[in-house]
mmCIF file of C-alpha atoms and ligand atoms in Angstrom:
data_model
loop_
_atom_site.group_PDB
_atom_site.id
_atom_site.type_symbol
_atom_site.label_atom_id
_atom_site.label_comp_id
_atom_site.label_asym_id
_atom_site.label_seq_id
_atom_site.Cartn_x
_atom_site.Cartn_y
_atom_site.Cartn_z
ATOM 1 C CA MET A 253 20.929 -9.832 26.329
ATOM 2 C CA GLN A 254 22.388 -6.971 24.423
ATOM 3 C CA ILE A 255 20.547 -4.869 21.819
ATOM 4 C CA LEU A 256 22.753 -4.090 18.853
ATOM 5 C CA THR A 257 21.710 -0.580 17.968
ATOM 6 C CA GLY A 258 22.372 0.188 14.315
ATOM 7 C CA LYS A 259 21.550 3.798 14.982
ATOM 8 C CA GLU A 260 24.513 4.213 17.340
ATOM 9 C CA VAL A 261 26.836 2.539 14.818
ATOM 10 C CA ALA A 262 25.486 4.631 11.881
ATOM 11 C CA GLU A 263 26.029 7.819 13.889
ATOM 12 C CA LYS A 264 29.744 6.892 14.266
ATOM 13 C CA VAL A 265 29.988 6.194 10.502
ATOM 14 C CA TYR A 266 28.365 9.534 9.640
ATOM 15 C CA GLU A 267 30.716 11.399 12.100
ATOM 16 C CA SER A 268 33.738 9.939 10.353
ATOM 17 C CA LEU A 269 32.268 10.537 6.871
ATOM 18 C CA GLN A 270 31.535 14.156 7.792
ATOM 19 C CA SER A 271 35.181 14.806 8.517
ATOM 20 C CA ASP A 272 36.260 12.811 5.346
ATOM 21 C CA CYS A 273 33.872 14.902 3.272
ATOM 22 C CA ASN A 274 35.184 18.192 4.668
ATOM 23 C CA VAL A 275 38.749 17.151 3.839
ATOM 24 C CA PHE A 276 37.644 16.097 0.327
ATOM 25 C CA VAL A 277 35.946 19.379 -0.393
ATOM 26 C CA GLU A 278 38.847 21.331 0.915
ATOM 27 C CA LYS A 279 41.237 19.452 -1.354
ATOM 28 C CA TYR A 280 39.235 19.127 -4.533
ATOM 29 C CA GLY A 281 36.778 22.038 -4.386
ATOM 30 C CA PHE A 282 33.718 19.884 -5.103
ATOM 31 C CA PRO A 283 31.797 17.336 -2.930
ATOM 32 C CA PRO A 284 31.532 13.587 -3.337
ATOM 33 C CA THR A 285 28.382 13.215 -5.429
ATOM 34 C CA LEU A 286 25.760 10.494 -5.742
ATOM 35 C CA ALA A 287 23.306 10.160 -8.609
ATOM 36 C CA VAL A 288 20.113 8.246 -7.758
ATOM 37 C CA ILE A 289 17.752 7.001 -10.509
ATOM 38 C CA LEU A 290 14.228 5.976 -9.685
ATOM 39 C CA VAL A 291 11.937 4.604 -12.416
ATOM 40 C CA GLY A 292 8.199 4.667 -11.552
ATOM 41 C CA SER A 293 6.607 5.599 -8.203
ATOM 42 C CA ASP A 294 6.638 2.508 -5.964
ATOM 43 C CA PRO A 295 5.979 3.979 -2.515
ATOM 44 C CA ALA A 296 8.660 1.949 -0.686
ATOM 45 C CA SER A 297 11.318 2.788 -3.355
ATOM 46 C CA GLN A 298 10.315 6.484 -3.145
ATOM 47 C CA SER A 299 10.861 6.490 0.578
ATOM 48 C CA TYR A 300 14.332 4.707 0.229
ATOM 49 C CA VAL A 301 15.351 7.177 -2.420
ATOM 50 C CA GLN A 302 14.265 10.112 -0.160
ATOM 51 C CA GLY A 303 16.361 8.594 2.639
ATOM 52 C CA LYS A 304 19.476 8.549 0.379
ATOM 53 C CA LYS A 305 18.854 12.183 -0.577
ATOM 54 C CA GLN A 306 18.536 13.238 3.075
ATOM 55 C CA ALA A 307 21.802 11.478 3.923
ATOM 56 C CA CYS A 308 23.597 13.250 1.119
ATOM 57 C CA LEU A 309 22.191 16.653 2.101
ATOM 58 C CA SER A 310 23.050 16.274 5.773
ATOM 59 C CA LEU A 311 26.653 15.231 5.043
ATOM 60 C CA GLY A 312 27.183 17.955 2.430
ATOM 61 C CA PHE A 313 27.557 15.382 -0.360
ATOM 62 C CA GLY A 314 26.369 16.343 -3.834
ATOM 63 C CA HIS A 315 23.153 14.756 -4.955
ATOM 64 C CA ARG A 316 21.514 14.261 -8.315
ATOM 65 C CA ASP A 317 17.938 13.039 -8.432
ATOM 66 C CA TYR A 318 16.507 11.410 -11.616
ATOM 67 C CA HIS A 319 12.833 10.432 -11.232
ATOM 68 C CA LEU A 320 11.786 8.839 -14.508
ATOM 69 C CA PRO A 321 8.266 7.763 -15.487
ATOM 70 C CA SER A 322 7.402 4.056 -15.220
ATOM 71 C CA ASP A 323 7.186 3.669 -19.019
ATOM 72 C CA THR A 324 10.769 4.886 -19.527
ATOM 73 C CA SER A 325 12.408 2.929 -22.313
ATOM 74 C CA GLN A 326 15.445 0.740 -21.869
ATOM 75 C CA GLU A 327 17.360 2.947 -24.289
ATOM 76 C CA ALA A 328 16.544 6.171 -22.424
ATOM 77 C CA LEU A 329 17.668 4.603 -19.110
ATOM 78 C CA LEU A 330 20.903 3.290 -20.537
ATOM 79 C CA GLU A 331 21.544 6.599 -22.170
ATOM 80 C CA LEU A 332 21.207 8.401 -18.864
ATOM 81 C CA ILE A 333 23.579 5.956 -17.241
ATOM 82 C CA HIS A 334 26.206 6.430 -20.038
ATOM 83 C CA THR A 335 25.952 10.210 -19.575
ATOM 84 C CA LEU A 336 26.482 9.828 -15.724
ATOM 85 C CA ASN A 337 29.375 7.351 -16.329
ATOM 86 C CA GLU A 338 31.121 10.071 -18.364
ATOM 87 C CA ASP A 339 30.313 12.953 -15.999
ATOM 88 C CA SER A 340 33.380 13.528 -13.800
ATOM 89 C CA SER A 341 31.363 15.485 -11.156
ATOM 90 C CA VAL A 342 29.317 12.240 -10.372
ATOM 91 C CA HIS A 343 31.126 9.592 -8.353
ATOM 92 C CA GLY A 344 28.394 7.113 -7.473
ATOM 93 C CA ILE A 345 25.401 5.936 -9.530
ATOM 94 C CA LEU A 346 22.562 4.043 -8.056
ATOM 95 C CA VAL A 347 19.502 2.682 -9.864
ATOM 96 C CA GLN A 348 16.756 1.966 -7.316
ATOM 97 C CA MET A 349 15.498 -1.638 -7.567
ATOM 98 C CA PRO A 350 13.147 -3.207 -8.415
ATOM 99 C CA LEU A 351 12.714 -1.819 -11.883
ATOM 100 C CA PRO A 352 9.453 -2.109 -13.844
ATOM 101 C CA ALA A 353 9.244 -5.466 -15.614
ATOM 102 C CA HIS A 354 9.942 -4.235 -19.141
ATOM 103 C CA LEU A 355 13.422 -3.132 -18.161
ATOM 104 C CA ASP A 356 16.362 -5.497 -18.072
ATOM 105 C CA ALA A 357 17.845 -4.974 -14.571
ATOM 106 C CA ASP A 358 20.920 -7.079 -15.322
ATOM 107 C CA LEU A 359 21.820 -4.961 -18.335
ATOM 108 C CA VAL A 360 21.140 -1.796 -16.418
ATOM 109 C CA ILE A 361 23.536 -2.900 -13.631
ATOM 110 C CA GLN A 362 26.204 -3.921 -16.106
ATOM 111 C CA THR A 363 26.001 -0.525 -17.855
ATOM 112 C CA ILE A 364 27.018 1.298 -14.652
ATOM 113 C CA ARG A 365 30.792 2.002 -14.656
ATOM 114 C CA VAL A 366 32.378 -0.375 -12.200
ATOM 115 C CA GLU A 367 34.205 2.452 -10.408
ATOM 116 C CA LYS A 368 30.846 4.211 -9.852
ATOM 117 C CA ASP A 369 28.858 1.128 -8.806
ATOM 118 C CA VAL A 370 28.396 2.153 -5.169
ATOM 119 C CA ASP A 371 25.668 -0.487 -4.709
ATOM 120 C CA GLY A 372 28.258 -3.202 -5.432
ATOM 121 C CA PHE A 373 25.804 -4.953 -7.820
ATOM 122 C CA HIS A 374 27.979 -4.993 -10.963
ATOM 123 C CA PRO A 375 29.197 -8.572 -11.821
ATOM 124 C CA GLN A 376 32.818 -7.395 -11.720
ATOM 125 C CA ASN A 377 32.440 -6.071 -8.137
ATOM 126 C CA VAL A 378 30.545 -9.218 -7.167
ATOM 127 C CA GLY A 379 33.347 -11.369 -8.658
ATOM 128 C CA ASN A 380 36.024 -9.303 -6.913
ATOM 129 C CA LEU A 381 34.253 -9.883 -3.596
ATOM 130 C CA LEU A 382 34.176 -13.598 -4.129
ATOM 131 C CA ILE A 383 37.896 -13.825 -4.808
ATOM 132 C CA GLY A 384 38.768 -11.403 -2.018
ATOM 133 C CA LYS A 385 39.918 -8.481 -4.273
ATOM 134 C CA PRO A 386 39.096 -4.815 -3.630
ATOM 135 C CA GLY A 387 35.830 -3.501 -5.068
ATOM 136 C CA PHE A 388 32.473 -2.213 -4.062
ATOM 137 C CA VAL A 389 30.399 -4.441 -1.781
ATOM 138 C CA SER A 390 26.613 -4.405 -1.360
ATOM 139 C CA CYS A 391 25.722 -1.979 1.433
ATOM 140 C CA THR A 392 23.451 -4.070 3.689
ATOM 141 C CA PRO A 393 25.985 -6.838 4.217
ATOM 142 C CA LEU A 394 28.628 -4.190 4.879
ATOM 143 C CA GLY A 395 26.296 -2.684 7.437
ATOM 144 C CA VAL A 396 25.976 -6.022 9.215
ATOM 145 C CA LEU A 397 29.818 -6.337 9.418
ATOM 146 C CA GLN A 398 30.047 -2.797 10.704
ATOM 147 C CA ILE A 399 27.628 -3.666 13.555
ATOM 148 C CA LEU A 400 29.464 -6.847 14.398
ATOM 149 C CA ASP A 401 32.810 -5.000 14.467
ATOM 150 C CA TYR A 402 31.461 -2.082 16.530
ATOM 151 C CA TYR A 403 30.117 -4.365 19.225
ATOM 152 C CA GLY A 404 33.284 -6.557 19.161
ATOM 153 C CA ILE A 405 31.473 -9.719 17.992
ATOM 154 C CA SER A 406 34.029 -11.941 16.219
ATOM 155 C CA CYS A 407 32.966 -14.453 13.524
ATOM 156 C CA SER A 408 36.210 -16.291 13.581
ATOM 157 C CA SER A 409 35.572 -20.048 13.761
ATOM 158 C CA LYS A 410 31.819 -19.386 14.484
ATOM 159 C CA HIS A 411 29.063 -21.128 12.617
ATOM 160 C CA VAL A 412 27.080 -18.390 10.836
ATOM 161 C CA VAL A 413 23.787 -19.421 9.355
ATOM 162 C CA ILE A 414 22.280 -17.104 6.771
ATOM 163 C CA LEU A 415 18.598 -17.314 5.877
ATOM 164 C CA GLY A 416 18.203 -16.107 2.280
ATOM 165 C CA ARG A 417 20.277 -16.405 -0.845
ATOM 166 C CA SER A 418 19.585 -12.983 -2.557
ATOM 167 C CA ASN A 419 22.265 -11.314 -4.640
ATOM 168 C CA ILE A 420 21.992 -8.174 -2.520
ATOM 169 C CA VAL A 421 22.233 -9.701 0.943
ATOM 170 C CA GLY A 422 22.598 -13.515 1.398
ATOM 171 C CA LYS A 423 25.295 -14.253 -1.168
ATOM 172 C CA PRO A 424 27.569 -11.239 -0.518
ATOM 173 C CA MET A 425 27.076 -11.710 3.275
ATOM 174 C CA ALA A 426 28.338 -15.281 2.897
ATOM 175 C CA SER A 427 31.299 -14.185 0.745
ATOM 176 C CA LEU A 428 32.335 -11.546 3.272
ATOM 177 C CA LEU A 429 32.148 -13.805 6.289
ATOM 178 C CA MET A 430 34.097 -16.696 4.711
ATOM 179 C CA GLN A 431 36.999 -14.469 3.677
ATOM 180 C CA LYS A 432 40.378 -15.043 5.283
ATOM 181 C CA GLY A 433 40.472 -12.815 8.330
ATOM 182 C CA ARG A 434 36.751 -13.122 8.985
ATOM 183 C CA ASP A 435 37.052 -16.952 9.118
ATOM 184 C CA ALA A 436 33.428 -17.951 9.741
ATOM 185 C CA THR A 437 31.967 -21.302 8.792
ATOM 186 C CA VAL A 438 28.994 -20.324 6.719
ATOM 187 C CA THR A 439 25.735 -22.093 5.873
ATOM 188 C CA ILE A 440 23.152 -20.524 3.591
ATOM 189 C CA CYS A 441 19.564 -21.711 3.923
ATOM 190 C CA HIS A 442 16.714 -20.893 1.521
ATOM 191 C CA SER A 443 13.172 -21.820 0.603
ATOM 192 C CA LYS A 444 14.056 -25.419 -0.357
ATOM 193 C CA THR A 445 16.237 -26.169 2.625
ATOM 194 C CA GLU A 446 15.053 -29.238 4.581
ATOM 195 C CA LYS A 447 15.155 -29.534 8.365
ATOM 196 C CA LEU A 448 15.719 -25.803 8.600
ATOM 197 C CA GLN A 449 15.250 -25.699 12.382
ATOM 198 C CA GLN A 450 18.017 -28.260 12.911
ATOM 199 C CA ILE A 451 20.403 -26.055 10.984
ATOM 200 C CA THR A 452 19.440 -22.692 12.516
ATOM 201 C CA LYS A 453 19.649 -24.251 16.029
ATOM 202 C CA GLN A 454 23.394 -24.783 15.318
ATOM 203 C CA ALA A 455 24.031 -21.133 14.551
ATOM 204 C CA ASP A 456 26.362 -19.138 16.789
ATOM 205 C CA ILE A 457 25.297 -16.170 14.674
ATOM 206 C CA LEU A 458 22.003 -16.228 12.752
ATOM 207 C CA ILE A 459 21.394 -13.690 9.982
ATOM 208 C CA ALA A 460 17.821 -13.469 8.724
ATOM 209 C CA ALA A 461 17.301 -11.961 5.261
ATOM 210 C CA ILE A 462 14.310 -13.656 3.732
ATOM 211 C CA GLY A 463 11.673 -10.898 3.774
ATOM 212 C CA ARG A 464 9.048 -12.868 5.724
ATOM 213 C CA PRO A 465 7.638 -11.030 8.745
ATOM 214 C CA LEU A 466 8.355 -12.660 12.127
ATOM 215 C CA TYR A 467 9.541 -15.908 10.497
ATOM 216 C CA VAL A 468 12.278 -16.772 12.997
ATOM 217 C CA THR A 469 10.789 -18.085 16.208
ATOM 218 C CA GLU A 470 12.296 -18.997 19.496
ATOM 219 C CA ALA A 471 12.178 -22.704 18.559
ATOM 220 C CA MET A 472 14.726 -21.979 15.751
ATOM 221 C CA VAL A 473 17.529 -20.423 17.833
ATOM 222 C CA LYS A 474 20.207 -21.800 20.096
ATOM 223 C CA GLU A 475 20.416 -20.365 23.610
ATOM 224 C CA GLY A 476 23.014 -17.601 23.690
ATOM 225 C CA CYS A 477 23.204 -16.993 19.926
ATOM 226 C CA VAL A 478 23.633 -13.649 18.197
ATOM 227 C CA VAL A 479 20.732 -12.770 15.863
ATOM 228 C CA ILE A 480 21.002 -10.212 13.043
ATOM 229 C CA ASP A 481 17.617 -9.266 11.547
ATOM 230 C CA VAL A 482 17.925 -7.814 8.015
ATOM 231 C CA GLY A 483 14.173 -7.923 7.349
ATOM 232 C CA ILE A 484 12.104 -4.786 7.020
ATOM 233 C CA ASN A 485 8.438 -5.826 6.500
ATOM 234 C CA ARG A 486 5.309 -3.746 6.578
ATOM 235 C CA ILE A 487 2.478 -5.417 8.434
ATOM 236 C CA GLU A 488 -1.009 -4.043 8.868
ATOM 237 C CA ASP A 489 -1.656 -2.220 12.128
ATOM 238 C CA ALA A 490 -4.910 -0.263 12.459
ATOM 239 C CA SER A 491 -3.629 1.355 15.662
ATOM 240 C CA ARG A 492 -0.936 3.242 13.701
ATOM 241 C CA LYS A 493 -1.712 6.454 11.865
ATOM 242 C CA ARG A 494 -0.111 5.195 8.628
ATOM 243 C CA GLY A 495 -2.021 1.851 8.899
ATOM 244 C CA TYR A 496 1.068 -0.341 9.175
ATOM 245 C CA ARG A 497 4.164 -0.955 11.281
ATOM 246 C CA LEU A 498 7.644 -2.262 10.438
ATOM 247 C CA VAL A 499 8.679 -5.687 11.740
ATOM 248 C CA GLY A 500 11.727 -7.796 10.969
ATOM 249 C CA ASP A 501 12.072 -11.421 9.800
ATOM 250 C CA VAL A 502 12.574 -12.330 13.462
ATOM 251 C CA ASP A 503 9.878 -12.541 16.162
ATOM 252 C CA PHE A 504 11.958 -10.138 18.335
ATOM 253 C CA GLU A 505 9.698 -10.337 21.375
ATOM 254 C CA HIS A 506 9.961 -14.126 21.782
ATOM 255 C CA VAL A 507 13.487 -14.638 20.360
ATOM 256 C CA ALA A 508 15.365 -11.864 22.170
ATOM 257 C CA PRO A 509 15.231 -13.383 25.658
ATOM 258 C CA HIS A 510 17.242 -16.378 24.290
ATOM 259 C CA CYS A 511 19.984 -14.336 22.622
ATOM 260 C CA LYS A 512 23.298 -13.071 23.730
ATOM 261 C CA ALA A 513 22.750 -10.122 21.355
ATOM 262 C CA ILE A 514 20.138 -9.129 18.755
ATOM 263 C CA THR A 515 19.359 -6.249 16.348
ATOM 264 C CA PRO A 516 15.959 -4.569 16.646
ATOM 265 C CA VAL A 517 13.652 -3.492 13.705
ATOM 266 C CA PRO A 518 13.509 -0.617 13.151
ATOM 267 C CA GLY A 519 16.782 0.870 14.394
ATOM 268 C CA GLY A 520 18.998 -2.102 13.543
ATOM 269 C CA VAL A 521 20.489 -3.140 10.228
ATOM 270 C CA GLY A 522 18.113 -0.963 8.195
ATOM 271 C CA VAL A 523 19.725 2.389 9.199
ATOM 272 C CA MET A 524 23.215 0.958 8.357
ATOM 273 C CA THR A 525 22.481 0.404 4.637
ATOM 274 C CA ILE A 526 22.362 4.135 3.666
ATOM 275 C CA ALA A 527 25.355 4.877 5.973
ATOM 276 C CA MET A 528 27.395 2.273 4.025
ATOM 277 C CA LEU A 529 26.128 3.683 0.696
ATOM 278 C CA MET A 530 27.578 6.998 1.741
ATOM 279 C CA LYS A 531 30.782 5.327 2.748
ATOM 280 C CA ASN A 532 31.004 3.611 -0.676
ATOM 281 C CA THR A 533 30.295 6.948 -2.365
ATOM 282 C CA MET A 534 33.107 8.570 -0.376
ATOM 283 C CA GLN A 535 35.422 5.841 -1.470
ATOM 284 C CA ALA A 536 34.366 6.135 -5.127
ATOM 285 C CA ALA A 537 34.946 9.917 -5.052
ATOM 286 C CA LEU A 538 38.377 9.538 -3.508
ATOM 287 C CA GLN A 539 39.440 6.927 -6.042
ATOM 288 C CA LEU A 540 38.049 8.802 -9.073
ATOM 289 C CA ALA A 541 39.410 12.210 -7.937
ATOM 290 C CA GLN A 542 42.882 10.696 -7.330
ATOM 291 C CA LYS A 543 42.796 9.149 -10.823
ATOM 292 C CA GLU A 544 41.757 12.456 -12.398
ATOM 293 C CA THR A 545 44.561 14.440 -10.828
ATOM 294 C CA GLN A 546 47.250 11.856 -11.621
HETATM 295 N N1 GUN B 860 16.220 -1.908 -3.487
HETATM 296 C C1 GUN B 860 16.193 -2.464 -2.242
HETATM 297 N N2 GUN B 860 17.442 -2.305 -1.700
HETATM 298 C C2 GUN B 860 18.221 -1.721 -2.609
HETATM 299 C C3 GUN B 860 19.623 -1.306 -2.626
HETATM 300 O O1 GUN B 860 20.369 -1.521 -1.689
HETATM 301 N N3 GUN B 860 20.007 -0.721 -3.778
HETATM 302 C C4 GUN B 860 19.218 -0.503 -4.795
HETATM 303 N N4 GUN B 860 19.714 0.123 -5.922
HETATM 304 N N5 GUN B 860 17.955 -0.833 -4.843
HETATM 305 C C5 GUN B 860 17.444 -1.417 -3.722
#
């Protein structure tokens, strides 16, 4: 059984981004720059936003931090996005989700300029992915592909079963894997799926992205399958200083012995998401800078 270490893959991505960033700065005289907007003070969101800032700082990317109060109006948020859309020194714009309930997340996402939508959430980017055209793709599914490629795990003609139909992970993951060239046979399962175990047992590659701690048990996997665990769940643990620990959607301890390969939590897919965000920001900067100098 092989452990698919996201950390190792992320390090390779950062190495290559570091050199791309140096070349970019040399050529244009300014760094690729990401603007991150956080509304409110949800602790998990604050920690994700902090991680993104750290990644920017350590690569030498530019970083703009907008921490807005939880009662920020829709108009004020859209106004900020419009300003960043027009600012040629900003290449990527990310609005941390979830937003407080009084804000219209769909409208917020649609307001971000498609060329700066490094999250890949804009409907135009989502549509381009579905029809196999270039555009930004959601970072977590990109991270999963990067792990599979790094470890030489082909999806061609394999049955990939995805647990979860979210817009951020499940749906873009399925779109990527069914593309010509990836050639997987994809099944998406969700909360209304019947006979779930019969389906997951057929998976050559099982991708769990449902946000339920330790949901996937050994009874649900085929011997010799590859398991990718996208879940990051906090569960209470009095023995830890912070009072909780992180577990995936997969019961790693009992599932791992039956797998050909599996990602751990933490240290698996989670660390890839920010690495791919930086990669998307690099790409946005290159495309926008080339356009400006044309
Ligand atoms: N909230 C949880 N994951 C994400 C993500 O990838 N991007 C944004 N913007 N918000 C999130």
